[in-house]
Amino acid sequence: MDKPGSRSIMVDNPDCPTQEVLLVTEKVLIEKFSEISEETALANGEGDGSVADWQRIFGDFWKSHLPTVDLVFSEDGLVVTEFFRVEEV
């Protein structure tokens, strides 16, 4: 897991990259799904930015996706959110 100050490269297409950017991790939050912060919900940019909308959107996703890999969704499950900035393009 990245830590503040970690650097990583993100590519637009892992099979045939045409562009890459250097990312610098600013902070990492680890929160229970049921206790997600307003900061995380808002930063994600999904829905209306509220915690309730974030939990609905991502809860629906994980409830449908996790069984396909023999896992079960839990509101006590941990969510890792990495905040980063683009340093180079």
mmCIF file with all atom_site columns, C-alpha atoms in Angstrom:
data_model
loop_
_atom_site.group_PDB
_atom_site.id
_atom_site.type_symbol
_atom_site.label_atom_id
_atom_site.label_alt_id
_atom_site.label_comp_id
_atom_site.label_asym_id
_atom_site.label_entity_id
_atom_site.label_seq_id
_atom_site.pdbx_PDB_ins_code
_atom_site.Cartn_x
_atom_site.Cartn_y
_atom_site.Cartn_z
_atom_site.occupancy
_atom_site.B_iso_or_equiv
_atom_site.pdbx_formal_charge
_atom_site.auth_seq_id
_atom_site.auth_comp_id
_atom_site.auth_asym_id
_atom_site.auth_atom_id
_atom_site.pdbx_PDB_model_num
ATOM 1  C CA . MET A 1 1  ? 0.000   0.000   0.000   1.00 0.00 ? 1  MET A CA 1
ATOM 2  C CA . ASP A 1 2  ? 1.305   3.430   -0.896  1.00 0.00 ? 2  ASP A CA 1
ATOM 3  C CA . LYS A 1 3  ? 2.218   5.896   1.836   1.00 0.00 ? 3  LYS A CA 1
ATOM 4  C CA . PRO A 1 4  ? 2.390   9.699   1.744   1.00 0.00 ? 4  PRO A CA 1
ATOM 5  C CA . GLY A 1 5  ? 5.273   10.665  -0.533  1.00 0.00 ? 5  GLY A CA 1
ATOM 6  C CA . SER A 1 6  ? 5.133   7.409   -2.538  1.00 0.00 ? 6  SER A CA 1
ATOM 7  C CA . ARG A 1 7  ? 5.419   7.824   -6.287  1.00 0.00 ? 7  ARG A CA 1
ATOM 8  C CA . SER A 1 8  ? 3.774   5.656   -8.901  1.00 0.00 ? 8  SER A CA 1
ATOM 9  C CA . ILE A 1 9  ? 3.167   5.715   -12.625 1.00 0.00 ? 9  ILE A CA 1
ATOM 10 C CA . MET A 1 10 ? -0.288  5.383   -14.120 1.00 0.00 ? 10 MET A CA 1
ATOM 11 C CA . VAL A 1 11 ? -0.744  4.512   -17.787 1.00 0.00 ? 11 VAL A CA 1
ATOM 12 C CA . ASP A 1 12 ? -3.809  5.021   -19.946 1.00 0.00 ? 12 ASP A CA 1
ATOM 13 C CA . ASN A 1 13 ? -3.823  1.442   -21.262 1.00 0.00 ? 13 ASN A CA 1
ATOM 14 C CA . PRO A 1 14 ? -1.729  -1.307  -19.629 1.00 0.00 ? 14 PRO A CA 1
ATOM 15 C CA . ASP A 1 15 ? -1.754  -3.412  -22.812 1.00 0.00 ? 15 ASP A CA 1
ATOM 16 C CA . CYS A 1 16 ? -0.621  -0.617  -25.107 1.00 0.00 ? 16 CYS A CA 1
ATOM 17 C CA . PRO A 1 17 ? 0.274   2.524   -23.140 1.00 0.00 ? 17 PRO A CA 1
ATOM 18 C CA . THR A 1 18 ? 0.331   5.777   -25.050 1.00 0.00 ? 18 THR A CA 1
ATOM 19 C CA . GLN A 1 19 ? 0.440   8.168   -22.098 1.00 0.00 ? 19 GLN A CA 1
ATOM 20 C CA . GLU A 1 20 ? 1.722   8.006   -18.542 1.00 0.00 ? 20 GLU A CA 1
ATOM 21 C CA . VAL A 1 21 ? 1.613   10.283  -15.527 1.00 0.00 ? 21 VAL A CA 1
ATOM 22 C CA . LEU A 1 22 ? 3.609   10.397  -12.303 1.00 0.00 ? 22 LEU A CA 1
ATOM 23 C CA . LEU A 1 23 ? 1.403   10.329  -9.207  1.00 0.00 ? 23 LEU A CA 1
ATOM 24 C CA . VAL A 1 24 ? 2.511   11.356  -5.719  1.00 0.00 ? 24 VAL A CA 1
ATOM 25 C CA . THR A 1 25 ? 0.490   10.016  -2.802  1.00 0.00 ? 25 THR A CA 1
ATOM 26 C CA . GLU A 1 26 ? -0.589  12.742  -0.408  1.00 0.00 ? 26 GLU A CA 1
ATOM 27 C CA . LYS A 1 27 ? -2.480  10.573  2.101   1.00 0.00 ? 27 LYS A CA 1
ATOM 28 C CA . VAL A 1 28 ? -4.169  7.213   2.515   1.00 0.00 ? 28 VAL A CA 1
ATOM 29 C CA . LEU A 1 29 ? -7.361  6.664   4.514   1.00 0.00 ? 29 LEU A CA 1
ATOM 30 C CA . ILE A 1 30 ? -8.549  3.268   5.725   1.00 0.00 ? 30 ILE A CA 1
ATOM 31 C CA . GLU A 1 31 ? -12.177 3.334   6.835   1.00 0.00 ? 31 GLU A CA 1
ATOM 32 C CA . LYS A 1 32 ? -14.985 0.859   7.404   1.00 0.00 ? 32 LYS A CA 1
ATOM 33 C CA . PHE A 1 33 ? -17.535 0.960   4.589   1.00 0.00 ? 33 PHE A CA 1
ATOM 34 C CA . SER A 1 34 ? -20.207 1.830   7.166   1.00 0.00 ? 34 SER A CA 1
ATOM 35 C CA . GLU A 1 35 ? -18.102 4.708   8.536   1.00 0.00 ? 35 GLU A CA 1
ATOM 36 C CA . ILE A 1 36 ? -16.896 6.291   5.309   1.00 0.00 ? 36 ILE A CA 1
ATOM 37 C CA . SER A 1 37 ? -16.008 9.950   5.748   1.00 0.00 ? 37 SER A CA 1
ATOM 38 C CA . GLU A 1 38 ? -17.583 12.904  3.980   1.00 0.00 ? 38 GLU A CA 1
ATOM 39 C CA . GLU A 1 39 ? -14.090 13.665  2.647   1.00 0.00 ? 39 GLU A CA 1
ATOM 40 C CA . THR A 1 40 ? -13.876 10.287  0.913   1.00 0.00 ? 40 THR A CA 1
ATOM 41 C CA . ALA A 1 41 ? -17.423 10.449  -0.449  1.00 0.00 ? 41 ALA A CA 1
ATOM 42 C CA . LEU A 1 42 ? -16.941 13.941  -1.825  1.00 0.00 ? 42 LEU A CA 1
ATOM 43 C CA . ALA A 1 43 ? -13.469 13.289  -3.264  1.00 0.00 ? 43 ALA A CA 1
ATOM 44 C CA . ASN A 1 44 ? -14.689 10.241  -5.161  1.00 0.00 ? 44 ASN A CA 1
ATOM 45 C CA . GLY A 1 45 ? -16.907 12.383  -7.365  1.00 0.00 ? 45 GLY A CA 1
ATOM 46 C CA . GLU A 1 46 ? -19.725 9.856   -7.717  1.00 0.00 ? 46 GLU A CA 1
ATOM 47 C CA . GLY A 1 47 ? -23.388 10.756  -7.348  1.00 0.00 ? 47 GLY A CA 1
ATOM 48 C CA . ASP A 1 48 ? -24.248 13.833  -5.301  1.00 0.00 ? 48 ASP A CA 1
ATOM 49 C CA . GLY A 1 49 ? -21.109 13.623  -3.117  1.00 0.00 ? 49 GLY A CA 1
ATOM 50 C CA . SER A 1 50 ? -22.949 12.576  0.032   1.00 0.00 ? 50 SER A CA 1
ATOM 51 C CA . VAL A 1 51 ? -21.949 9.641   2.236   1.00 0.00 ? 51 VAL A CA 1
ATOM 52 C CA . ALA A 1 52 ? -25.370 8.028   1.735   1.00 0.00 ? 52 ALA A CA 1
ATOM 53 C CA . ASP A 1 53 ? -25.114 8.244   -2.060  1.00 0.00 ? 53 ASP A CA 1
ATOM 54 C CA . TRP A 1 54 ? -21.525 6.934   -2.012  1.00 0.00 ? 54 TRP A CA 1
ATOM 55 C CA . GLN A 1 55 ? -22.602 3.973   0.140   1.00 0.00 ? 55 GLN A CA 1
ATOM 56 C CA . ARG A 1 56 ? -25.530 3.228   -2.168  1.00 0.00 ? 56 ARG A CA 1
ATOM 57 C CA . ILE A 1 57 ? -23.453 3.393   -5.363  1.00 0.00 ? 57 ILE A CA 1
ATOM 58 C CA . PHE A 1 58 ? -20.475 1.411   -4.088  1.00 0.00 ? 58 PHE A CA 1
ATOM 59 C CA . GLY A 1 59 ? -22.575 -0.936  -1.963  1.00 0.00 ? 59 GLY A CA 1
ATOM 60 C CA . ASP A 1 60 ? -24.579 -1.909  -5.045  1.00 0.00 ? 60 ASP A CA 1
ATOM 61 C CA . PHE A 1 61 ? -21.365 -2.431  -7.010  1.00 0.00 ? 61 PHE A CA 1
ATOM 62 C CA . TRP A 1 62 ? -19.633 -4.604  -4.406  1.00 0.00 ? 62 TRP A CA 1
ATOM 63 C CA . LYS A 1 63 ? -22.786 -6.589  -3.607  1.00 0.00 ? 63 LYS A CA 1
ATOM 64 C CA . SER A 1 64 ? -23.015 -7.598  -7.269  1.00 0.00 ? 64 SER A CA 1
ATOM 65 C CA . HIS A 1 65 ? -19.274 -7.986  -7.979  1.00 0.00 ? 65 HIS A CA 1
ATOM 66 C CA . LEU A 1 66 ? -17.886 -9.768  -4.902  1.00 0.00 ? 66 LEU A CA 1
ATOM 67 C CA . PRO A 1 67 ? -19.951 -12.973 -5.343  1.00 0.00 ? 67 PRO A CA 1
ATOM 68 C CA . THR A 1 68 ? -18.341 -13.424 -8.774  1.00 0.00 ? 68 THR A CA 1
ATOM 69 C CA . VAL A 1 69 ? -15.014 -13.965 -6.975  1.00 0.00 ? 69 VAL A CA 1
ATOM 70 C CA . ASP A 1 70 ? -16.518 -15.977 -4.091  1.00 0.00 ? 70 ASP A CA 1
ATOM 71 C CA . LEU A 1 71 ? -16.482 -13.105 -1.595  1.00 0.00 ? 71 LEU A CA 1
ATOM 72 C CA . VAL A 1 72 ? -19.284 -11.550 0.430   1.00 0.00 ? 72 VAL A CA 1
ATOM 73 C CA . PHE A 1 73 ? -19.939 -7.846  0.935   1.00 0.00 ? 73 PHE A CA 1
ATOM 74 C CA . SER A 1 74 ? -19.859 -6.542  4.510   1.00 0.00 ? 74 SER A CA 1
ATOM 75 C CA . GLU A 1 75 ? -20.497 -3.024  5.757   1.00 0.00 ? 75 GLU A CA 1
ATOM 76 C CA . ASP A 1 76 ? -17.655 -3.714  8.225   1.00 0.00 ? 76 ASP A CA 1
ATOM 77 C CA . GLY A 1 77 ? -15.271 -4.250  5.299   1.00 0.00 ? 77 GLY A CA 1
ATOM 78 C CA . LEU A 1 78 ? -12.381 -1.828  4.933   1.00 0.00 ? 78 LEU A CA 1
ATOM 79 C CA . VAL A 1 79 ? -12.145 0.775   2.191   1.00 0.00 ? 79 VAL A CA 1
ATOM 80 C CA . VAL A 1 80 ? -8.713  2.124   1.242   1.00 0.00 ? 80 VAL A CA 1
ATOM 81 C CA . THR A 1 81 ? -8.727  5.569   -0.366  1.00 0.00 ? 81 THR A CA 1
ATOM 82 C CA . GLU A 1 82 ? -5.548  7.066   -1.770  1.00 0.00 ? 82 GLU A CA 1
ATOM 83 C CA . PHE A 1 83 ? -5.388  10.823  -2.294  1.00 0.00 ? 83 PHE A CA 1
ATOM 84 C CA . PHE A 1 84 ? -2.745  11.836  -4.816  1.00 0.00 ? 84 PHE A CA 1
ATOM 85 C CA . ARG A 1 85 ? -1.609  14.627  -7.072  1.00 0.00 ? 85 ARG A CA 1
ATOM 86 C CA . VAL A 1 86 ? -0.293  14.464  -10.618 1.00 0.00 ? 86 VAL A CA 1
ATOM 87 C CA . GLU A 1 87 ? 3.326   15.611  -10.598 1.00 0.00 ? 87 GLU A CA 1
ATOM 88 C CA . GLU A 1 88 ? 4.315   15.057  -14.227 1.00 0.00 ? 88 GLU A CA 1
ATOM 89 C CA . VAL A 1 89 ? 2.461   14.481  -17.472 1.00 0.00 ? 89 VAL A CA 1
#
